[in-house]
Short mmCIF file of N, CA and C in Angstrom, two decimals:
data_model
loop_
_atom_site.label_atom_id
_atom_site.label_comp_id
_atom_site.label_asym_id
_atom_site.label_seq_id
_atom_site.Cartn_x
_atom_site.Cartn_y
_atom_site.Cartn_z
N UNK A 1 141.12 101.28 22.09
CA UNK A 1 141.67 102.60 22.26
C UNK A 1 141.88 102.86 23.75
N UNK A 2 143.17 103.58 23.97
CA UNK A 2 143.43 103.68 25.23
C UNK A 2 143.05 105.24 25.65
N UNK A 3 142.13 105.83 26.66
CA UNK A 3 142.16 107.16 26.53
C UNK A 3 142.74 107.01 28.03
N UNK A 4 143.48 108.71 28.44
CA UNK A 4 143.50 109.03 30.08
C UNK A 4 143.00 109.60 30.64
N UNK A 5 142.76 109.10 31.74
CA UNK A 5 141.27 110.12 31.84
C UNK A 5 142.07 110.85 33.38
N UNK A 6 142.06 111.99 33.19
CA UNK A 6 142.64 113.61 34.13
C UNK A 6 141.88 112.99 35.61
N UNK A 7 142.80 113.44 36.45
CA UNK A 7 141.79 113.29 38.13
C UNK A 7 141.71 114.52 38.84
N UNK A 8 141.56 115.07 39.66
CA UNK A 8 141.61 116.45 40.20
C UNK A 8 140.67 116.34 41.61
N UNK A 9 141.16 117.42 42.39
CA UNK A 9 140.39 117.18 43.68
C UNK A 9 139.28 118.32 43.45
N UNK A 10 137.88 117.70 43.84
CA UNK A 10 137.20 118.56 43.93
C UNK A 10 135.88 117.84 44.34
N UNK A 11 134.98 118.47 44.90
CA UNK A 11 133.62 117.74 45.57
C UNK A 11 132.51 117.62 44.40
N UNK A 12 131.73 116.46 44.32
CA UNK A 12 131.05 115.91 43.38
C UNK A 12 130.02 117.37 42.45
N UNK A 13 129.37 118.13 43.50
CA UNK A 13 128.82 118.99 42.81
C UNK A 13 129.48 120.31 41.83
N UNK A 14 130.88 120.63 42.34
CA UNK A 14 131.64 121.13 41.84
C UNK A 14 131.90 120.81 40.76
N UNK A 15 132.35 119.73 40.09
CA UNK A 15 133.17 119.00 39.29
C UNK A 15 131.67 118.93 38.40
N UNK A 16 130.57 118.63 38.97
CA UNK A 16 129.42 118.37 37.61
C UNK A 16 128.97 119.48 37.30
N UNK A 17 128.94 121.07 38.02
CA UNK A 17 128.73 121.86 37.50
C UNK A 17 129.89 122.80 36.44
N UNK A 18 130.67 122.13 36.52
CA UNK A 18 132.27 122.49 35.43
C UNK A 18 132.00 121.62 34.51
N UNK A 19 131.43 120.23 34.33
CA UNK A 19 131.09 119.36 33.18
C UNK A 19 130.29 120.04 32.60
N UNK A 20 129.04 120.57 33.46
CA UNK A 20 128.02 120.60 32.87
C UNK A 20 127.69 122.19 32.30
N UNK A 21 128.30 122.90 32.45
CA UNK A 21 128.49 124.66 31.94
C UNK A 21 129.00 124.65 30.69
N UNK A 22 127.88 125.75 29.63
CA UNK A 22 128.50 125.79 28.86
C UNK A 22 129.70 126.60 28.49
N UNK A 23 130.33 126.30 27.74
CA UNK A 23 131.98 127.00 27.38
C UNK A 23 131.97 128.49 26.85
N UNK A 24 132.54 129.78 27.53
CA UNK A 24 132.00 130.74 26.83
C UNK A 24 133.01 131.03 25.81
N UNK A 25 132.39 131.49 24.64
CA UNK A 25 133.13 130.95 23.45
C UNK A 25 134.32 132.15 23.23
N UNK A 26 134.26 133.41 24.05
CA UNK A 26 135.82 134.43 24.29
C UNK A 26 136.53 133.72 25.18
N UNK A 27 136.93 133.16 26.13
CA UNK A 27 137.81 132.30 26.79
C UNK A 27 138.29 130.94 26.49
N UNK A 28 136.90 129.83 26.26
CA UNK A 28 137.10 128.52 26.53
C UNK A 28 136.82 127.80 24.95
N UNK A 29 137.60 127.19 24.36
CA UNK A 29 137.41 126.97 23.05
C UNK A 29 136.39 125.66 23.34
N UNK A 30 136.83 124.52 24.21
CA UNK A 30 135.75 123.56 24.16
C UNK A 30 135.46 123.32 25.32
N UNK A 31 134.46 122.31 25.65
CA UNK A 31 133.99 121.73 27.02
C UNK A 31 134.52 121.15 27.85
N UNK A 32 134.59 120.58 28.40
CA UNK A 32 135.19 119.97 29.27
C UNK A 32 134.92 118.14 28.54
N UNK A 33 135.94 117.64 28.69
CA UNK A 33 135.59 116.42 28.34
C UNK A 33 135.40 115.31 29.26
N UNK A 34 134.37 114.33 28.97
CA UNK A 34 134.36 113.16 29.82
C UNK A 34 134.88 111.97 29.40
N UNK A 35 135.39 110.74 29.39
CA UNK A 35 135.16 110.46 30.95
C UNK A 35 136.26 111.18 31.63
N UNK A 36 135.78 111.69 33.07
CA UNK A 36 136.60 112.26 34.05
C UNK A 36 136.68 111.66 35.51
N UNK A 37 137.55 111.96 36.51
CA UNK A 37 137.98 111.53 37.40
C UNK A 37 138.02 112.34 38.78
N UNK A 38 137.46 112.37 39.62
CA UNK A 38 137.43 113.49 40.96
C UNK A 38 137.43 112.79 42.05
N UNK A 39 138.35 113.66 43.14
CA UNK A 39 138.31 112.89 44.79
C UNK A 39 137.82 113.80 45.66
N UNK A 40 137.08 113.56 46.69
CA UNK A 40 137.28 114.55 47.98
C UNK A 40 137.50 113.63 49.29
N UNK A 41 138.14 114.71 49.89
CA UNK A 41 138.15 113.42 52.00
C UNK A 41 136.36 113.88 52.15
N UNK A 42 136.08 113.13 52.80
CA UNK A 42 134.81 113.08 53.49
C UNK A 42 134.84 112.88 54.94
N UNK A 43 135.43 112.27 55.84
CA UNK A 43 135.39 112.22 57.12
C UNK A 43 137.00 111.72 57.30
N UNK A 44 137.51 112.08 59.00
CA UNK A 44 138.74 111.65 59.58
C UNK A 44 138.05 111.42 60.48
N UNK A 45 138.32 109.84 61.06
CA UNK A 45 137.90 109.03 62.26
C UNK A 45 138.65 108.92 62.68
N UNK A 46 138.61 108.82 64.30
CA UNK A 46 139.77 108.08 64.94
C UNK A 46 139.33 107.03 65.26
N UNK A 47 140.38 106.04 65.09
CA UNK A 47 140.23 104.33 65.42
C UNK A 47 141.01 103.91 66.85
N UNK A 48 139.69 104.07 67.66
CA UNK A 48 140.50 103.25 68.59
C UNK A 48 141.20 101.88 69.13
N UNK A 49 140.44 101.17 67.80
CA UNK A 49 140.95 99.43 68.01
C UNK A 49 142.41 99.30 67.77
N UNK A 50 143.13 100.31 66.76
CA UNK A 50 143.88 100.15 66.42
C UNK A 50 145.14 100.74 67.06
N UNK A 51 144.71 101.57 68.50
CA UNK A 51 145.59 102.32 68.85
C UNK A 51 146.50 101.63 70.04
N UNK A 52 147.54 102.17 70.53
CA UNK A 52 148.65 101.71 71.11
C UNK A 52 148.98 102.66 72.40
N UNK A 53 150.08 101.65 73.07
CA UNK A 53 150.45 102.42 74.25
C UNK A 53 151.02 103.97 73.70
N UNK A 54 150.97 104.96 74.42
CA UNK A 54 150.99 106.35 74.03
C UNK A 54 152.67 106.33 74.49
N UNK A 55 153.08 105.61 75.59
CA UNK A 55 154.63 105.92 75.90
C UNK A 55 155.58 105.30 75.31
N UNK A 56 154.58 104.16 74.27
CA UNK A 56 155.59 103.30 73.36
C UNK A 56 156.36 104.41 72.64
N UNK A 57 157.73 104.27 72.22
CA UNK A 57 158.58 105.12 72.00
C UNK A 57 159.57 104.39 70.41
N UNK A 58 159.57 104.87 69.46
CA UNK A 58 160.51 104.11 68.76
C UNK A 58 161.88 105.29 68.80
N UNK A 59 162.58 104.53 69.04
CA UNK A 59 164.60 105.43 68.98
C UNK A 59 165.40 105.16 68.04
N UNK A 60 166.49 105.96 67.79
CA UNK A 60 167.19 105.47 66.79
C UNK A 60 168.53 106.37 67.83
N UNK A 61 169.68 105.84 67.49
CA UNK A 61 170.79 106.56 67.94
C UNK A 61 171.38 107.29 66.81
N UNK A 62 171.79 108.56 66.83
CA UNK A 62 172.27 109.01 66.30
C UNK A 62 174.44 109.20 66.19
N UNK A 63 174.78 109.61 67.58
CA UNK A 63 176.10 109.04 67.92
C UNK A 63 176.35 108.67 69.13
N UNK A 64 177.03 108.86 69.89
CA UNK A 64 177.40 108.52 71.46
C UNK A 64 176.75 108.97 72.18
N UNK A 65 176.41 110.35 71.77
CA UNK A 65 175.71 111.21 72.59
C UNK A 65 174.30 111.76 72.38
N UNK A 66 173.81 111.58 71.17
CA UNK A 66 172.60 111.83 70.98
C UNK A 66 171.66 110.90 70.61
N UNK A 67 170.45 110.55 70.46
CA UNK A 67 169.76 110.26 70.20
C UNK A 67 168.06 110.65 68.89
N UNK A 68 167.34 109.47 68.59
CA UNK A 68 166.55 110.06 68.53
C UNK A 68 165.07 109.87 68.48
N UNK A 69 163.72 110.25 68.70
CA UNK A 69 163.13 109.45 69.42
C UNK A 69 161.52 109.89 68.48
N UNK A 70 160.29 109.36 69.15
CA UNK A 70 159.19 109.44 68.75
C UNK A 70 158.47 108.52 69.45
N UNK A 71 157.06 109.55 70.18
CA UNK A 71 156.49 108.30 70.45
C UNK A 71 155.15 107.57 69.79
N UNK A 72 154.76 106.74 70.29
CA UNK A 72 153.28 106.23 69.45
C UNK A 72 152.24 106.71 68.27
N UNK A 73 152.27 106.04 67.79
CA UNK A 73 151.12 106.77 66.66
C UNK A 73 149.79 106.97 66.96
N UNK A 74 149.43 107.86 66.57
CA UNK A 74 147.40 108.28 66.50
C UNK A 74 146.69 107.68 65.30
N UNK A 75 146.11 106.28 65.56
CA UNK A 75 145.37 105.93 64.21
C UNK A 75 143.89 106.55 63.72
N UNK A 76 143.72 107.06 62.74
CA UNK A 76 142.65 107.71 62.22
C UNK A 76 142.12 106.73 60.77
N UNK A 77 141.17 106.84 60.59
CA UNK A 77 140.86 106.42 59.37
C UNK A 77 139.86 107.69 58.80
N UNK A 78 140.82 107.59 56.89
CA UNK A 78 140.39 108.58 56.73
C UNK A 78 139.52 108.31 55.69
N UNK A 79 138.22 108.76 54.97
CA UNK A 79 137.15 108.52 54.07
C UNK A 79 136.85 109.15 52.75
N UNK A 80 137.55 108.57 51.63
CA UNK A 80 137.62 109.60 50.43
C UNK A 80 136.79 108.91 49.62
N UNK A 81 136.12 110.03 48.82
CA UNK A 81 135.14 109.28 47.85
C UNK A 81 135.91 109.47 46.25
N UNK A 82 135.72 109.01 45.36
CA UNK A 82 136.34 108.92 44.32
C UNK A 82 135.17 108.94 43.07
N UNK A 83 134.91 109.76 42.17
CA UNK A 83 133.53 109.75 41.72
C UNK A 83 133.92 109.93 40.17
N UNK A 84 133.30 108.98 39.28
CA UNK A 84 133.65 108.83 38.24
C UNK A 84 132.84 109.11 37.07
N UNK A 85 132.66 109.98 36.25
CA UNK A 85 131.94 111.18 35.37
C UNK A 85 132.22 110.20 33.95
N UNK A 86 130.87 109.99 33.44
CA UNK A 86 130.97 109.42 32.39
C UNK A 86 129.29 109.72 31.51
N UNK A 87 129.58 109.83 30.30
CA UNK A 87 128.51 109.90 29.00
C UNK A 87 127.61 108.97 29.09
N UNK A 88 128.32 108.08 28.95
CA UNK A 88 127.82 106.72 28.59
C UNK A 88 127.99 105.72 29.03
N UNK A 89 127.38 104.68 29.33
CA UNK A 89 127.33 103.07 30.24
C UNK A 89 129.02 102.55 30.06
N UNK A 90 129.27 102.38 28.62
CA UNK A 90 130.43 101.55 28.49
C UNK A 90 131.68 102.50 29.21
N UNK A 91 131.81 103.96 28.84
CA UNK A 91 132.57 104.10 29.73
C UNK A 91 132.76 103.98 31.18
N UNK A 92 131.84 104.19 31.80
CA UNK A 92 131.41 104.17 33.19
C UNK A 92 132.27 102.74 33.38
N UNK A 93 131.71 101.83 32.94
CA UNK A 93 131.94 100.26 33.12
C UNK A 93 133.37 99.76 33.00
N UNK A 94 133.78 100.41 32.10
CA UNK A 94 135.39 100.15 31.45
C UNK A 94 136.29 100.66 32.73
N UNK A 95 135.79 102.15 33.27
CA UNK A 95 136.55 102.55 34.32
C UNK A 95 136.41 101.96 35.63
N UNK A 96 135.67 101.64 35.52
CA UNK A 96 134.83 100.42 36.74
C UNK A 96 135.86 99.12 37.04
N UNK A 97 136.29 98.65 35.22
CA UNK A 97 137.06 97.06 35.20
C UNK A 97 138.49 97.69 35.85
N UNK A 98 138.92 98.80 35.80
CA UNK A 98 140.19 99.04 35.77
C UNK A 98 140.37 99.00 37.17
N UNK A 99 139.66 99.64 38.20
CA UNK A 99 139.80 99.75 39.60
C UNK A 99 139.21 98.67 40.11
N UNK A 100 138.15 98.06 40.37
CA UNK A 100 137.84 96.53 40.74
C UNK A 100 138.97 95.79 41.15
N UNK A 101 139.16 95.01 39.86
CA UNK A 101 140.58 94.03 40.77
C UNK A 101 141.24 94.51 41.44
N UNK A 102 142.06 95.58 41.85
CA UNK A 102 143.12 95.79 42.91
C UNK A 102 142.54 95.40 43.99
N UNK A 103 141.25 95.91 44.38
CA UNK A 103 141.13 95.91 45.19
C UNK A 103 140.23 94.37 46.14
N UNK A 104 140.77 93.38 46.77
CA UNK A 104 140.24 92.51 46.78
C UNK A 104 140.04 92.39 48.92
N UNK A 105 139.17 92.64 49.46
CA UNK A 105 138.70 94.83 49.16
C UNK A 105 139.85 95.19 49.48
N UNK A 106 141.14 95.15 49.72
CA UNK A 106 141.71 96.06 50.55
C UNK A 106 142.70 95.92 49.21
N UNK A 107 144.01 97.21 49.74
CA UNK A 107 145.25 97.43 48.62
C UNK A 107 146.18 98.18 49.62
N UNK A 108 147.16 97.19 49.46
CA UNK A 108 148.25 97.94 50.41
C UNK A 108 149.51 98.61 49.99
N UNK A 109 149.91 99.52 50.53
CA UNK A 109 150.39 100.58 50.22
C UNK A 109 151.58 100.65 51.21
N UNK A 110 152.88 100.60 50.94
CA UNK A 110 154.29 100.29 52.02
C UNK A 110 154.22 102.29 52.11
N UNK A 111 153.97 102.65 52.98
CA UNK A 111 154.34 103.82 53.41
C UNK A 111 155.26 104.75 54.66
N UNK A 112 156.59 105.05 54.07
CA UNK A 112 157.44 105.87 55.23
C UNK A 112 157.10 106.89 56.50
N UNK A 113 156.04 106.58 57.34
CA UNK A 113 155.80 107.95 58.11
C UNK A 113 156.88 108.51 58.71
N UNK A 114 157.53 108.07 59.12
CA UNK A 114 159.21 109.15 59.77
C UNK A 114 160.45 108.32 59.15
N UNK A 115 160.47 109.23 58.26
CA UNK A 115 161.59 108.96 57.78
C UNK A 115 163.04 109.28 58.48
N UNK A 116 162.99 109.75 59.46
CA UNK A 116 164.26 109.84 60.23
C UNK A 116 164.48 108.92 61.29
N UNK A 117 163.55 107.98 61.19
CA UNK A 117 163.76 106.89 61.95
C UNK A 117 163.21 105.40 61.19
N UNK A 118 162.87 105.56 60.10
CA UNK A 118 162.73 104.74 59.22
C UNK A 118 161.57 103.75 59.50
N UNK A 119 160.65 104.24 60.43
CA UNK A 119 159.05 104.22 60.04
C UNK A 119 158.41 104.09 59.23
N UNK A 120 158.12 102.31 58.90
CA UNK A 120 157.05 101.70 57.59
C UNK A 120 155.77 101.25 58.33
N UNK A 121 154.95 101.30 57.56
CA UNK A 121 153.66 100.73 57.62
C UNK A 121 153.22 100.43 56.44
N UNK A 122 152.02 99.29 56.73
CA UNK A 122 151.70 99.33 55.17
C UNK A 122 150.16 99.65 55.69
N UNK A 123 149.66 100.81 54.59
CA UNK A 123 148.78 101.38 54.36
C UNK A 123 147.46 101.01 54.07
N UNK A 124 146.45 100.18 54.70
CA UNK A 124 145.42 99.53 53.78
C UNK A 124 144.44 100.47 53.03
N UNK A 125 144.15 100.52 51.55
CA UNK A 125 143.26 101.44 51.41
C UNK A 125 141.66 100.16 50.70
N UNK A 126 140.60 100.45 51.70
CA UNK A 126 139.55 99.34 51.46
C UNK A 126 138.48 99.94 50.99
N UNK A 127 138.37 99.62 49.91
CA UNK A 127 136.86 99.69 49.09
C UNK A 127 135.29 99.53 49.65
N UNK A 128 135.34 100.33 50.30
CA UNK A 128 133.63 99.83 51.18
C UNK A 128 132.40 99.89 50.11
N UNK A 129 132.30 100.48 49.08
CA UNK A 129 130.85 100.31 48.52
C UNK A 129 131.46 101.21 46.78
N UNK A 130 130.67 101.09 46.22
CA UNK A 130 130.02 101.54 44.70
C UNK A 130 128.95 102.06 44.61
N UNK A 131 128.84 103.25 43.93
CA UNK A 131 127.07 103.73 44.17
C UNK A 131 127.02 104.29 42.67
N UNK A 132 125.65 104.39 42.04
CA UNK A 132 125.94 104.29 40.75
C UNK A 132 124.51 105.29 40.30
N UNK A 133 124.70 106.96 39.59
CA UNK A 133 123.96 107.73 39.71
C UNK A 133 123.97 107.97 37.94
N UNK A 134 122.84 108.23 37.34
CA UNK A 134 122.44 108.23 36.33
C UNK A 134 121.74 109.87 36.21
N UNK A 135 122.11 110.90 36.04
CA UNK A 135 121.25 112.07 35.86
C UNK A 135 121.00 112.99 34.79
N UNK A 136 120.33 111.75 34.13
CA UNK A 136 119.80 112.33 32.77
C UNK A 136 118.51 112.37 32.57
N UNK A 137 118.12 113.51 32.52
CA UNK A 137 116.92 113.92 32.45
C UNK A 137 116.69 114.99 31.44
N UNK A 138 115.55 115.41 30.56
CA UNK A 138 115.46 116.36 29.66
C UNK A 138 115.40 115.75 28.84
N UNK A 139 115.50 117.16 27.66
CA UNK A 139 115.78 116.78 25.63
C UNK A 139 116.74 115.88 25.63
N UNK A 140 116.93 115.57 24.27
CA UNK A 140 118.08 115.04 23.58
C UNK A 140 119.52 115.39 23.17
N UNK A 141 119.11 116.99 23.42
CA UNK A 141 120.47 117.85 23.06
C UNK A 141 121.30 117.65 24.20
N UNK A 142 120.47 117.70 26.07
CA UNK A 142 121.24 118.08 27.17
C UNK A 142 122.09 117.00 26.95
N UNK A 143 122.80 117.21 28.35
CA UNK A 143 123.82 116.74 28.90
C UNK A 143 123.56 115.27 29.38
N UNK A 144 123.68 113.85 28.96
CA UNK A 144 123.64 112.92 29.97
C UNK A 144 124.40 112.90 30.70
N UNK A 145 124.83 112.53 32.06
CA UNK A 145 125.78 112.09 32.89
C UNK A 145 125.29 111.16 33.92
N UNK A 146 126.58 110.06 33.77
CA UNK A 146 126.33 108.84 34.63
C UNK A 146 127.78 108.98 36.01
N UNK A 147 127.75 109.01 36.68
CA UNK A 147 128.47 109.42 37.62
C UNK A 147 128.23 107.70 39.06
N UNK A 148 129.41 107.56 39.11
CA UNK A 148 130.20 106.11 39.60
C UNK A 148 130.53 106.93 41.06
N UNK A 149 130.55 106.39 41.98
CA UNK A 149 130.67 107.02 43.42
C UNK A 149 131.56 106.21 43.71
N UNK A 150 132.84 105.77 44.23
CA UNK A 150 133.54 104.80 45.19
C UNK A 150 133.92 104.86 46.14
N UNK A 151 133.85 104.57 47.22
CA UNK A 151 133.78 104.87 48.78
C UNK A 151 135.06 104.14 49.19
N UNK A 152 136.21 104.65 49.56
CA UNK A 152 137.42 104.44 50.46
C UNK A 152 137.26 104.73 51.34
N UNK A 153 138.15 103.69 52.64
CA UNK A 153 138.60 103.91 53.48
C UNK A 153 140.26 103.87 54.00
N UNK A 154 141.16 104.73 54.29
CA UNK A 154 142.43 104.43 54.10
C UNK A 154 142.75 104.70 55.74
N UNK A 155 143.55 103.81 56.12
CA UNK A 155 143.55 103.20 57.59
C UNK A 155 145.30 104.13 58.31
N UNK A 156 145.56 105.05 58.24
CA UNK A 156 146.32 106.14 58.33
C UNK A 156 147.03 105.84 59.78
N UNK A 157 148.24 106.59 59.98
CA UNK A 157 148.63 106.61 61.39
C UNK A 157 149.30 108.04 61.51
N UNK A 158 148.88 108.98 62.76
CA UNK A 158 149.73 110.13 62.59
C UNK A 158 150.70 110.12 63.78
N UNK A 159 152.02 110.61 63.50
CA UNK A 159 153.25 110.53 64.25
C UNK A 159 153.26 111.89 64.69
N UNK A 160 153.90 111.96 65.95
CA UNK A 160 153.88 113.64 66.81
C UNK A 160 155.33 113.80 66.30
N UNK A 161 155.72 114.90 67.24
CA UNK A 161 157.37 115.39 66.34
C UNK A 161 158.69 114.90 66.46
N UNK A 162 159.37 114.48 65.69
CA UNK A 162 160.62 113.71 66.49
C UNK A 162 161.22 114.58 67.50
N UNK A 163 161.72 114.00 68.19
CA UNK A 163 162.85 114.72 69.37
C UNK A 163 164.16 114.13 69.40
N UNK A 164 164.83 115.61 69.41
CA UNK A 164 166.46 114.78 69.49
C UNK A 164 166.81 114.99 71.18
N UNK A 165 167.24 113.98 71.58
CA UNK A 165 167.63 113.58 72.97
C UNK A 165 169.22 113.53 73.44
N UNK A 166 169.73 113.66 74.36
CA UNK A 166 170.86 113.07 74.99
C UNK A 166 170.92 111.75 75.40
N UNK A 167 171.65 111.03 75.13
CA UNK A 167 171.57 109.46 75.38
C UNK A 167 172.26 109.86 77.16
N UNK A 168 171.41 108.74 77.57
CA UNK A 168 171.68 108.57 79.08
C UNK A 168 172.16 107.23 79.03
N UNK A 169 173.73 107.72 80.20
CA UNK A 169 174.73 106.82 80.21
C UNK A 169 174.07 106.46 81.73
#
């Protein structure tokens, strides 16, 4: 059976206290279902290994007389966690097989940053760790939840504003 499982941005405690509330029965007909899917950013670094001359400039001409320009990128790396809400072991695990392979750690991603000058990069997004939280505690009636942590890092570049120029003859 194939199920889809919904993603949504929201920070780990958020998202388990919306699993874990019960449904009030004048508004919400049922619970929330698992397995579910949640992201948040966690940190923006700047990377200096990766950074470049600041006056490097990429141009494009536009006609005889104009131009158009941009200079260097600001590399940051940015840190999203990805946290995966599940009942039970096999689901946890199943959602586990699906994301694994891509990533062998890294997954690259062809991305346009200025599109008016036709600015590609490819994007690495690298899998740094798995963390694996079990918080079931109580009766038999509560709530189990097994909750999958995945730790990204996505290796970003930010571009300042294009400028349109006069070409110098």
């Amino acid at each position: 059976q194939t199920i889809r499982v919904p993603l949504s941005y929201a920070p780990k405690n958020k998202m388990l206290s919306r699993i874990l509330a019960r449904p009030d029965p004048d508004k919400d007909k049922t619970e929330i279902t698992v397995p579910r899917l949640s992201f948040e950013v966690i940190a923006f670094e700047y990377d200096g290994a990766r950074k470049i001359n600041l006056h490097n400039q990429s141009r494009t001409v536009l006609s005889e007389t104009q131009s158009k320009r941009v200079y260097g990128p600001t590399p940051y790396n940015l840190t999203v966690n990805l946290y995966a809400y599940a009942k039970n072991q096999d689901d946890g695990l199943q959602i586990l097989e699906q994301i694994i392979p891509a990533f062998n750690p890294d997954f690259n991603v062809t991305v346009t940053y200025v599109p008016e000058l036709g600015i590609k990069h490819d994007l690495p997004i690298i899998l740094n760790s798995i963390t694996y939280d079990d918080q079931y505690e109580g009766q038999v009636q509560d709530h189990r939840m097994i909750i999958w942590t995945y730790t990204f890092t996505l290796k970003l570049y930010y571009y300042g504003p294009v400028e349109t120029q006069e070409v110098i003859r």
